C-alpha positions as a LaTeX table, in Angstrom:
\begin{tabular}{lrrr}
\hline
Residue & $x$ (\AA) & $y$ (\AA) & $z$ (\AA) \\
\hline
Met1 & 13.81 & 24.46 & 0.54 \\
Glu2 & 10.70 & 25.86 & $-1.15$ \\
Leu3 & 7.30 & 24.91 & 0.25 \\
Thr4 & 6.35 & 23.23 & $-3.03$ \\
Thr5 & 9.30 & 20.86 & $-2.59$ \\
Val6 & 8.45 & 20.36 & 1.08 \\
Trp7 & 4.93 & 19.25 & 0.22 \\
Phe8 & 6.15 & 17.00 & $-2.58$ \\
Val9 & 8.37 & 15.29 & $-0.02$ \\
Leu10 & 5.54 & 15.10 & 2.53 \\
Ile11 & 3.21 & 13.50 & $-0.01$ \\
Ala12 & 5.95 & 10.98 & $-0.81$ \\
Val13 & 6.22 & 10.22 & 2.93 \\
Leu14 & 2.45 & 9.74 & 3.18 \\
Trp15 & 2.42 & 7.27 & 0.28 \\
Ala16 & 5.42 & 5.45 & 1.73 \\
Gly17 & 3.61 & 5.18 & 5.07 \\
Tyr18 & 0.46 & 3.94 & 3.34 \\
Phe19 & 2.30 & 1.23 & 1.42 \\
Leu20 & 4.23 & 0.23 & 4.55 \\
Leu21 & 1.15 & $-0.16$ & 6.75 \\
Glu22 & $-1.63$ & $-1.03$ & 4.33 \\
Gly23 & 0.75 & $-3.29$ & 2.40 \\
Phe24 & 0.67 & $-6.02$ & 5.04 \\
Asp25 & $-3.09$ & $-5.45$ & 5.46 \\
Phe26 & $-3.59$ & $-6.28$ & 1.80 \\
Gly27 & $-1.16$ & $-9.18$ & 2.10 \\
Val28 & $-3.10$ & $-10.72$ & 4.98 \\
Gly29 & $-6.36$ & $-10.38$ & 3.03 \\
Met30 & $-4.88$ & $-11.99$ & $-0.08$ \\
Leu31 & $-3.41$ & $-14.87$ & 1.95 \\
Leu32 & $-6.68$ & $-15.61$ & 3.74 \\
Pro33 & $-7.53$ & $-18.66$ & 1.58 \\
Val34 & $-3.90$ & $-19.85$ & 1.57 \\
Leu35 & $-3.05$ & $-19.81$ & 5.29 \\
Gly36 & $-6.55$ & $-19.94$ & 6.75 \\
Arg37 & $-7.31$ & $-23.67$ & 6.69 \\
Gly38 & $-10.38$ & $-23.48$ & 8.87 \\
Glu39 & $-12.74$ & $-20.96$ & 10.41 \\
Arg40 & $-10.59$ & $-20.48$ & 13.51 \\
Glu41 & $-7.46$ & $-19.87$ & 11.46 \\
Arg42 & $-9.25$ & $-17.44$ & 9.16 \\
Arg43 & $-10.51$ & $-15.51$ & 12.18 \\
Leu44 & $-6.99$ & $-15.57$ & 13.57 \\
Leu45 & $-5.62$ & $-14.00$ & 10.38 \\
Ile46 & $-8.30$ & $-11.31$ & 10.36 \\
Asn47 & $-7.74$ & $-10.58$ & 14.05 \\
Thr48 & $-4.06$ & $-9.81$ & 13.43 \\
Ile49 & $-5.08$ & $-6.71$ & 11.48 \\
Gly50 & $-8.48$ & $-6.10$ & 13.08 \\
Pro51 & $-7.37$ & $-3.30$ & 15.44 \\
Val52 & $-5.25$ & $-1.45$ & 12.85 \\
Trp53 & $-6.56$ & $-1.85$ & 9.30 \\
Asp54 & $-8.87$ & 1.17 & 9.39 \\
Gly55 & $-6.21$ & 3.38 & 10.98 \\
Asn56 & $-3.79$ & 2.38 & 8.23 \\
Glu57 & $-6.18$ & 3.73 & 5.61 \\
Val58 & $-5.94$ & 7.19 & 7.18 \\
Trp59 & $-2.60$ & 7.53 & 5.39 \\
Leu60 & $-4.41$ & 7.22 & 2.04 \\
Leu61 & $-7.00$ & 9.82 & 3.01 \\
Val62 & $-4.35$ & 12.27 & 4.16 \\
Ala63 & $-2.25$ & 11.67 & 1.03 \\
Gly64 & $-5.27$ & 12.40 & $-1.18$ \\
Gly65 & $-6.24$ & 15.45 & 0.86 \\
Ala66 & $-2.69$ & 16.80 & 0.84 \\
Thr67 & $-2.48$ & 16.38 & $-2.93$ \\
Phe68 & $-5.80$ & 18.20 & $-3.38$ \\
Ala69 & $-4.72$ & 21.12 & $-1.19$ \\
Ala70 & $-1.05$ & 21.42 & $-2.13$ \\
Phe71 & $-1.18$ & 20.48 & $-5.83$ \\
Pro72 & $-4.75$ & 20.96 & $-7.11$ \\
Glu73 & $-3.71$ & 20.70 & $-10.78$ \\
Trp74 & $-2.08$ & 17.35 & $-10.08$ \\
Tyr75 & $-5.15$ & 16.16 & $-8.18$ \\
Ala76 & $-7.53$ & 17.26 & $-10.93$ \\
Thr77 & $-5.57$ & 15.65 & $-13.77$ \\
Leu78 & $-4.89$ & 12.48 & $-11.79$ \\
Phe79 & $-8.48$ & 11.88 & $-10.72$ \\
Ser80 & $-9.97$ & 12.73 & $-14.10$ \\
Gly81 & $-7.47$ & 10.68 & $-16.11$ \\
Phe82 & $-7.36$ & 7.73 & $-13.71$ \\
Tyr83 & $-11.05$ & 7.93 & $-12.88$ \\
Leu84 & $-12.00$ & 4.32 & $-13.64$ \\
Pro85 & $-9.09$ & 2.53 & $-11.91$ \\
Leu86 & $-9.36$ & 4.83 & $-8.88$ \\
Leu87 & $-13.11$ & 4.19 & $-8.72$ \\
Ile88 & $-12.45$ & 0.43 & $-8.82$ \\
Ile89 & $-9.94$ & 0.81 & $-5.99$ \\
Leu90 & $-12.43$ & 2.84 & $-3.96$ \\
Val91 & $-15.21$ & 0.28 & $-4.41$ \\
Ala92 & $-12.81$ & $-2.54$ & $-3.48$ \\
Leu93 & $-11.74$ & $-0.72$ & $-0.30$ \\
Ile94 & $-15.36$ & $-0.04$ & 0.68 \\
Val95 & $-16.40$ & $-3.67$ & 0.14 \\
Arg96 & $-13.32$ & $-4.87$ & 2.01 \\
Gly97 & $-14.13$ & $-2.61$ & 4.97 \\
Leu98 & $-17.71$ & $-3.83$ & 5.04 \\
Ala99 & $-16.48$ & $-7.42$ & 5.01 \\
Phe100 & $-14.35$ & $-6.89$ & 8.12 \\
Glu101 & $-17.31$ & $-5.36$ & 9.95 \\
Tyr102 & $-20.10$ & $-7.69$ & 8.80 \\
Arg103 & $-18.34$ & $-11.05$ & 8.55 \\
Gly104 & $-19.20$ & $-12.04$ & 12.10 \\
Lys105 & $-22.70$ & $-10.58$ & 12.25 \\
Val106 & $-24.45$ & $-13.81$ & 11.20 \\
Asp107 & $-23.46$ & $-17.26$ & 12.48 \\
Ser108 & $-23.54$ & $-18.94$ & 9.09 \\
Pro109 & $-20.65$ & $-20.60$ & 7.18 \\
Gln110 & $-22.10$ & $-19.44$ & 3.85 \\
Trp111 & $-22.38$ & $-15.85$ & 5.11 \\
Arg112 & $-18.78$ & $-15.88$ & 6.28 \\
Arg113 & $-17.53$ & $-17.42$ & 3.00 \\
Arg114 & $-19.12$ & $-14.61$ & 0.99 \\
Trp115 & $-17.49$ & $-11.94$ & 3.13 \\
Asp116 & $-14.19$ & $-13.81$ & 3.03 \\
Leu117 & $-14.36$ & $-13.59$ & $-0.77$ \\
Ala118 & $-14.99$ & $-9.85$ & $-0.45$ \\
Ile119 & $-11.88$ & $-9.50$ & 1.73 \\
Ile120 & $-9.77$ & $-11.48$ & $-0.75$ \\
Val121 & $-10.93$ & $-9.59$ & $-3.85$ \\
Gly122 & $-10.92$ & $-6.27$ & $-1.98$ \\
Ser123 & $-7.26$ & $-6.88$ & $-1.14$ \\
Tyr124 & $-6.06$ & $-8.14$ & $-4.53$ \\
Val125 & $-7.60$ & $-5.31$ & $-6.56$ \\
Pro126 & $-5.94$ & $-2.35$ & $-4.78$ \\
Ala127 & $-2.67$ & $-4.23$ & $-4.41$ \\
Leu128 & $-2.51$ & $-4.58$ & $-8.19$ \\
Leu129 & $-4.01$ & $-1.25$ & $-9.28$ \\
Trp130 & $-1.92$ & 0.96 & $-7.00$ \\
Gly131 & 1.17 & $-0.32$ & $-8.76$ \\
Val132 & $-0.43$ & 0.27 & $-12.15$ \\
Ala133 & $-1.33$ & 3.83 & $-11.14$ \\
Phe134 & 2.14 & 4.68 & $-9.87$ \\
Gly135 & 3.73 & 3.07 & $-12.89$ \\
Asn136 & 1.77 & 5.40 & $-15.15$ \\
Ile137 & 2.58 & 8.46 & $-13.02$ \\
Val138 & 6.31 & 7.77 & $-13.29$ \\
Arg139 & 6.22 & 6.72 & $-16.94$ \\
Gly140 & 4.05 & 9.63 & $-18.00$ \\
Val141 & 0.63 & 9.85 & $-19.62$ \\
Pro142 & $-0.79$ & 11.91 & $-22.52$ \\
Ile143 & $-1.48$ & 15.37 & $-21.05$ \\
Asn144 & $-2.16$ & 18.33 & $-23.33$ \\
Ala145 & $-1.08$ & 21.95 & $-22.93$ \\
Asp146 & $-4.18$ & 22.63 & $-20.78$ \\
His147 & $-3.07$ & 19.93 & $-18.31$ \\
Glu148 & $-5.93$ & 17.64 & $-19.30$ \\
Tyr149 & $-5.55$ & 13.90 & $-19.68$ \\
Val150 & $-6.38$ & 13.00 & $-23.30$ \\
Gly151 & $-5.77$ & 9.26 & $-23.24$ \\
Gly152 & $-8.14$ & 6.40 & $-22.63$ \\
Phe153 & $-8.39$ & 3.60 & $-20.09$ \\
Phe154 & $-6.27$ & 1.21 & $-22.16$ \\
Asn155 & $-3.43$ & 3.74 & $-22.31$ \\
Leu156 & $-2.95$ & 2.95 & $-18.64$ \\
Leu157 & $-2.54$ & $-0.80$ & $-19.29$ \\
Asn158 & 0.93 & $-0.57$ & $-20.79$ \\
Pro159 & 3.66 & $-3.16$ & $-20.04$ \\
Tyr160 & 5.61 & $-0.93$ & $-17.64$ \\
Ala161 & 2.54 & $-0.07$ & $-15.55$ \\
Leu162 & 1.37 & $-3.68$ & $-15.49$ \\
Leu163 & 4.80 & $-4.72$ & $-14.25$ \\
Gly164 & 4.41 & $-2.07$ & $-11.55$ \\
Gly165 & 1.10 & $-3.63$ & $-10.57$ \\
Leu166 & 2.60 & $-7.11$ & $-10.32$ \\
Thr167 & 5.46 & $-5.64$ & $-8.29$ \\
Thr168 & 3.21 & $-4.09$ & $-5.64$ \\
Leu169 & 1.09 & $-7.26$ & $-5.62$ \\
Ser170 & 4.11 & $-9.49$ & $-4.95$ \\
Leu171 & 5.64 & $-7.13$ & $-2.37$ \\
Phe172 & 2.36 & $-6.85$ & $-0.46$ \\
Leu173 & 1.98 & $-10.64$ & $-0.46$ \\
Leu174 & 5.49 & $-10.99$ & 0.95 \\
His175 & 4.88 & $-8.21$ & 3.47 \\
Gly176 & 1.65 & $-9.86$ & 4.60 \\
Ala177 & 3.25 & $-13.30$ & 5.01 \\
Val178 & 6.12 & $-11.85$ & 7.05 \\
Phe179 & 3.65 & $-9.90$ & 9.20 \\
Leu180 & 1.64 & $-13.05$ & 9.92 \\
Ala181 & 4.80 & $-14.93$ & 10.85 \\
Leu182 & 5.61 & $-12.08$ & 13.25 \\
Lys183 & 2.11 & $-11.69$ & 14.70 \\
Thr184 & 0.99 & $-15.32$ & 15.13 \\
Asp185 & 2.30 & $-18.39$ & 16.90 \\
Gly186 & 2.07 & $-22.11$ & 16.43 \\
Asp187 & 1.42 & $-23.83$ & 13.10 \\
Val188 & 0.20 & $-20.66$ & 11.36 \\
Arg189 & 3.47 & $-18.92$ & 12.23 \\
Val190 & 5.53 & $-21.76$ & 10.77 \\
Arg191 & 3.51 & $-21.92$ & 7.54 \\
Ala192 & 3.53 & $-18.14$ & 7.13 \\
Gly193 & 7.32 & $-18.06$ & 7.52 \\
Arg194 & 7.81 & $-20.77$ & 4.91 \\
Leu195 & 5.43 & $-19.04$ & 2.53 \\
Ala196 & 7.22 & $-15.70$ & 3.02 \\
Tyr197 & 10.49 & $-17.29$ & 1.91 \\
Arg198 & 8.86 & $-18.76$ & $-1.22$ \\
Leu199 & 7.13 & $-15.49$ & $-2.05$ \\
Gly200 & 10.46 & $-13.71$ & $-1.84$ \\
Phe201 & 11.71 & $-15.10$ & $-5.14$ \\
Pro202 & 9.00 & $-13.68$ & $-7.43$ \\
Ala203 & 9.04 & $-10.47$ & $-5.40$ \\
Val204 & 12.79 & $-10.04$ & $-5.98$ \\
Ala205 & 12.42 & $-10.76$ & $-9.69$ \\
Leu206 & 9.46 & $-8.45$ & $-10.27$ \\
Ala207 & 10.65 & $-5.58$ & $-8.07$ \\
Gly208 & 14.18 & $-5.80$ & $-9.45$ \\
Gly209 & 12.89 & $-5.75$ & $-13.01$ \\
Phe210 & 10.56 & $-2.81$ & $-12.36$ \\
Leu211 & 13.17 & $-0.68$ & $-10.60$ \\
Leu212 & 15.79 & $-1.52$ & $-13.24$ \\
Trp213 & 13.39 & $-0.58$ & $-16.06$ \\
Thr214 & 12.60 & 2.67 & $-14.24$ \\
Gln215 & 16.20 & 3.72 & $-13.85$ \\
Leu216 & 17.27 & 2.64 & $-17.33$ \\
Thr217 & 14.51 & 4.90 & $-18.66$ \\
His218 & 15.15 & 7.92 & $-16.41$ \\
Asp219 & 18.81 & 7.41 & $-15.44$ \\
Asp220 & 18.67 & 9.37 & $-12.17$ \\
Ala221 & 21.70 & 9.04 & $-9.86$ \\
Trp222 & 19.70 & 9.21 & $-6.63$ \\
Gly223 & 17.11 & 6.92 & $-8.17$ \\
Trp224 & 19.80 & 4.32 & $-8.91$ \\
Ala225 & 21.11 & 4.55 & $-5.35$ \\
Leu226 & 17.69 & 4.20 & $-3.76$ \\
Ser227 & 16.68 & 1.39 & $-6.12$ \\
Gly228 & 19.83 & $-0.49$ & $-5.17$ \\
Ala229 & 19.10 & 0.05 & $-1.49$ \\
Ala230 & 15.53 & $-1.24$ & $-1.96$ \\
Ala231 & 16.84 & $-4.35$ & $-3.74$ \\
Leu232 & 19.34 & $-5.05$ & $-0.94$ \\
Ala233 & 16.62 & $-4.61$ & 1.70 \\
Leu234 & 14.35 & $-7.02$ & $-0.16$ \\
Val235 & 17.05 & $-9.70$ & $-0.43$ \\
Ala236 & 17.86 & $-9.21$ & 3.26 \\
Gly237 & 14.18 & $-9.70$ & 4.09 \\
Val238 & 14.03 & $-12.98$ & 2.18 \\
Val239 & 17.20 & $-14.21$ & 3.90 \\
Ala240 & 15.77 & $-13.23$ & 7.30 \\
Ala241 & 12.52 & $-15.05$ & 6.51 \\
Arg242 & 14.53 & $-18.15$ & 5.65 \\
Ala243 & 16.31 & $-17.89$ & 9.01 \\
Arg244 & 12.94 & $-17.40$ & 10.80 \\
Arg245 & 13.99 & $-13.99$ & 12.07 \\
Glu246 & 10.51 & $-12.56$ & 11.68 \\
Gly247 & 11.25 & $-9.16$ & 13.19 \\
Trp248 & 14.17 & $-8.48$ & 10.88 \\
Ala249 & 12.25 & $-9.85$ & 7.90 \\
Phe250 & 9.35 & $-7.51$ & 8.61 \\
Leu251 & 11.65 & $-4.50$ & 9.00 \\
Ala252 & 13.43 & $-5.36$ & 5.75 \\
Ala253 & 10.18 & $-5.87$ & 3.81 \\
Gly254 & 8.85 & $-2.58$ & 5.15 \\
Ala255 & 12.11 & $-0.81$ & 4.31 \\
Thr256 & 11.87 & $-2.17$ & 0.77 \\
Leu257 & 8.48 & $-0.56$ & 0.25 \\
Val258 & 9.50 & 2.76 & 1.80 \\
Ile259 & 12.77 & 3.01 & $-0.14$ \\
Ala260 & 11.10 & 1.92 & $-3.40$ \\
Val261 & 8.48 & 4.67 & $-3.05$ \\
Ala262 & 11.27 & 7.15 & $-2.32$ \\
Ala263 & 13.12 & 6.00 & $-5.45$ \\
Leu264 & 10.03 & 6.57 & $-7.61$ \\
Phe265 & 9.36 & 10.04 & $-6.20$ \\
Val266 & 13.02 & 11.05 & $-6.52$ \\
Thr267 & 13.00 & 9.86 & $-10.11$ \\
Leu268 & 9.79 & 11.76 & $-10.78$ \\
Phe269 & 10.92 & 15.11 & $-9.29$ \\
Pro270 & 10.44 & 17.95 & $-10.28$ \\
Asp271 & 7.54 & 16.56 & $-12.32$ \\
Val272 & 4.43 & 15.27 & $-10.61$ \\
Met273 & 2.84 & 13.95 & $-13.82$ \\
Pro274 & 5.02 & 14.00 & $-16.92$ \\
Thr275 & 3.39 & 14.06 & $-20.34$ \\
Thr276 & 4.09 & 11.67 & $-23.20$ \\
Leu277 & 2.23 & 13.87 & $-25.68$ \\
Ala278 & 4.16 & 15.93 & $-28.23$ \\
Gly279 & 3.28 & 19.56 & $-27.57$ \\
Gly280 & 1.85 & 18.70 & $-24.16$ \\
Asp281 & 2.84 & 20.27 & $-20.86$ \\
Ser282 & 4.04 & 18.18 & $-17.92$ \\
Leu283 & 2.72 & 18.93 & $-14.46$ \\
Thr284 & 5.51 & 19.98 & $-12.09$ \\
Val285 & 5.80 & 21.01 & $-8.46$ \\
Thr286 & 5.70 & 24.60 & $-9.70$ \\
Asn287 & 2.85 & 24.78 & $-12.20$ \\
Ala288 & 0.61 & 22.33 & $-10.29$ \\
Ala289 & 0.99 & 23.93 & $-6.84$ \\
Ser290 & $-1.39$ & 26.00 & $-4.74$ \\
Thr291 & $-0.62$ & 29.58 & $-3.74$ \\
Pro292 & 2.25 & 30.23 & $-1.30$ \\
Tyr293 & $-0.22$ & 31.34 & 1.38 \\
Thr294 & $-2.15$ & 28.06 & 1.11 \\
Leu295 & 1.04 & 26.04 & 1.43 \\
Lys296 & 2.12 & 28.13 & 4.41 \\
Val297 & $-1.16$ & 27.51 & 6.26 \\
Met298 & $-1.03$ & 23.79 & 5.43 \\
Thr299 & 2.50 & 23.56 & 6.77 \\
Gly300 & 1.42 & 25.04 & 10.10 \\
Val301 & $-1.48$ & 22.59 & 10.38 \\
Ala302 & 0.77 & 19.65 & 9.50 \\
Val303 & 3.35 & 20.65 & 12.12 \\
Cys304 & 0.65 & 20.79 & 14.81 \\
Phe305 & $-1.35$ & 17.65 & 14.08 \\
Thr306 & 1.02 & 15.15 & 12.45 \\
Pro307 & 2.83 & 14.30 & 15.72 \\
Ile308 & $-0.52$ & 13.62 & 17.41 \\
Val309 & $-1.57$ & 11.19 & 14.68 \\
Leu310 & 1.79 & 9.41 & 14.75 \\
Leu311 & 1.72 & 9.07 & 18.53 \\
Tyr312 & $-1.81$ & 7.68 & 18.53 \\
Gln313 & $-1.09$ & 5.13 & 15.81 \\
Ser314 & 2.18 & 4.08 & 17.48 \\
Trp315 & 0.29 & 3.60 & 20.75 \\
Thr316 & $-2.27$ & 1.41 & 18.95 \\
Tyr317 & 0.42 & $-0.88$ & 17.58 \\
Trp318 & 2.08 & $-1.07$ & 21.00 \\
Val319 & $-1.16$ & $-2.07$ & 22.73 \\
Phe320 & $-1.85$ & $-4.85$ & 20.21 \\
Arg321 & 1.76 & $-6.02$ & 19.87 \\
Lys322 & 1.40 & $-9.57$ & 21.26 \\
Arg323 & 1.28 & $-12.71$ & 19.15 \\
Leu324 & $-2.02$ & $-14.48$ & 18.58 \\
Arg325 & $-2.68$ & $-18.23$ & 18.60 \\
Val326 & $-5.52$ & $-20.35$ & 17.30 \\
Glu327 & $-6.26$ & $-21.25$ & 20.92 \\
His328 & $-7.28$ & $-17.61$ & 21.48 \\
Ile329 & $-10.15$ & $-18.02$ & 18.98 \\
Pro330 & $-13.43$ & $-19.51$ & 20.29 \\
Val331 & $-14.56$ & $-22.75$ & 18.68 \\
Pro332 & $-17.38$ & $-21.94$ & 16.20 \\
His333 & $-20.80$ & $-23.44$ & 16.75 \\
Pro334 & $-21.52$ & $-26.52$ & 14.62 \\
\hline
\end{tabular}
């Protein structure tokens, strides 16, 4: 296998890991006003992701850095063409991170409500826009022969990409509800499990429609197989949520995201950004890649440091594996 293909696969793995881990982070943030009926319950929800949310974002940083180093043409066209939506995502992530850190700094209900709103909005915006971005990458955008994006912002708001945004939004909501059912106990656990089952229906409809549209357009054999596997995993997750088998539901929801990302990347290959412009030139793993020497050095670095990162993050999840209850949260001052 050529190194260009290896790094395309590795970038796909990084995005799959990001959606798997940050997906339930976003879901918890979006469900804060739904499942958090009081200050103690809202703190409980935030505490479920408190030790891990920032570590989960490392996957995004590494995915962006790997794209910059391995496929600089792809990085340049992507970040120039998608500048505004990516900037909005970045601002949302920054505000969301600040909210987690500053929410408890002042003992004031109004202060906490404002930061709660920042968490909610900072979770909804990326959950929607990541799907829009990936929808456009798979669908293709107007790129000229010089590999420059020549469309506008509203070119990105096409029906297929918007459906992709609603798909990631619904899947992250489901993933977050299942995670809360797995990570909490008591009344919050029961309500999260019920909500996960209800959220499963729109998630199945939206994800099924998006994957079907994708494969009808591209008609890739491996894409069809992976899309079918993602659909089966999603249905299995909803059934498990109904049966209150939180562990299996979480594994199935996570598998859905991972397999769906794999289906999109398999469908995309060997392109990394196809063009919809007549006379344009699509970006591929060949014409967008760095030099062989650069890829060789990167591969050595990845082999050395990736296991360390995976071990550390696995250890973090193991340490904070226990369920949380409202009784673990101190009663706020009146």
